Amino acid sequence: MAQSRCLKCGGQKFEAVFANNLEGTTRAVLFIQCVECGSVVGALDFLNISVKAARVKNDLQITIERLLSRLNGS
């Protein structure tokens, strides 16, 4: 598999940074940027729905397992 690289400096490490300098919008955004030079290579919605959905799914699985455990134990 190819290693991701920054187009500007060739760096291989990236970070998600809250974008607080966007004018004309009220949406919260995360910039994906190069750790070395700070070049933005992408952006994500701060309230990423897929991440929230995965958390809800995991929480539901844990709750169901606990309920089943209590039912089987009684």
Short mmCIF file of C-alpha atoms in Angstrom, two decimals:
data_model
loop_
_atom_site.label_atom_id
_atom_site.label_comp_id
_atom_site.label_asym_id
_atom_site.label_seq_id
_atom_site.Cartn_x
_atom_site.Cartn_y
_atom_site.Cartn_z
CA MET A 1 0.00 0.00 0.00
CA ALA A 2 1.27 3.46 -0.87
CA GLN A 3 2.31 5.86 1.91
CA SER A 4 0.37 9.13 1.98
CA ARG A 5 2.52 12.22 1.49
CA CYS A 6 2.01 15.96 1.65
CA LEU A 7 2.01 17.49 -1.82
CA LYS A 8 3.99 20.51 -0.65
CA CYS A 9 6.80 19.13 1.52
CA GLY A 10 6.54 15.34 1.23
CA GLY A 11 5.76 14.90 4.94
CA GLN A 12 4.06 11.67 5.99
CA LYS A 13 2.34 12.73 9.22
CA PHE A 14 -1.03 14.48 9.32
CA GLU A 15 -3.26 15.92 12.02
CA ALA A 16 -6.85 17.06 12.40
CA VAL A 17 -7.06 20.71 13.49
CA PHE A 18 -10.20 22.66 14.35
CA ALA A 19 -10.62 25.39 11.74
CA ASN A 20 -11.56 28.53 13.62
CA ASN A 21 -10.68 31.03 10.90
CA LEU A 22 -13.42 30.39 8.34
CA GLU A 23 -15.33 33.49 7.36
CA GLY A 24 -18.91 33.42 6.15
CA THR A 25 -19.93 30.12 7.71
CA THR A 26 -21.27 28.89 11.01
CA ARG A 27 -20.30 25.25 10.39
CA ALA A 28 -17.50 23.75 12.39
CA VAL A 29 -14.82 22.11 10.26
CA LEU A 30 -11.69 20.09 10.92
CA PHE A 31 -8.72 20.64 8.60
CA ILE A 32 -6.54 17.64 7.85
CA GLN A 33 -3.11 19.16 7.58
CA CYS A 34 0.53 18.18 7.29
CA VAL A 35 2.29 18.14 10.66
CA GLU A 36 5.53 19.34 9.06
CA CYS A 37 4.42 22.37 7.01
CA GLY A 38 0.74 22.90 7.92
CA SER A 39 -0.57 22.56 4.38
CA VAL A 40 -4.25 21.62 4.36
CA VAL A 41 -4.85 18.41 2.43
CA GLY A 42 -8.51 17.88 3.32
CA ALA A 43 -11.42 18.88 5.50
CA LEU A 44 -14.01 17.04 7.60
CA ASP A 45 -17.29 18.12 9.09
CA PHE A 46 -16.66 18.60 12.82
CA LEU A 47 -19.84 16.68 13.60
CA ASN A 48 -18.83 13.72 11.46
CA ILE A 49 -21.99 11.59 11.13
CA SER A 50 -20.19 8.31 10.43
CA VAL A 51 -18.12 8.66 13.61
CA LYS A 52 -21.24 9.47 15.65
CA ALA A 53 -23.09 6.50 14.10
CA ALA A 54 -20.25 4.15 15.00
CA ARG A 55 -20.29 5.39 18.60
CA VAL A 56 -24.06 4.93 18.86
CA LYS A 57 -23.75 1.42 17.39
CA ASN A 58 -21.09 0.48 19.94
CA ASP A 59 -23.12 1.93 22.81
CA LEU A 60 -26.19 -0.04 21.68
CA GLN A 61 -24.18 -3.26 21.42
CA ILE A 62 -22.86 -2.82 24.97
CA THR A 63 -26.36 -2.09 26.28
CA ILE A 64 -27.83 -5.15 24.54
CA GLU A 65 -25.04 -7.39 25.85
CA ARG A 66 -25.66 -6.15 29.40
CA LEU A 67 -29.40 -6.72 29.09
CA LEU A 68 -28.90 -10.24 27.70
CA SER A 69 -26.44 -10.99 30.49
CA ARG A 70 -28.98 -9.90 33.11
CA LEU A 71 -31.76 -11.91 31.48
CA ASN A 72 -29.64 -15.06 31.22
CA GLY A 73 -28.35 -14.65 34.77
CA SER A 74 -31.79 -14.42 36.36
#
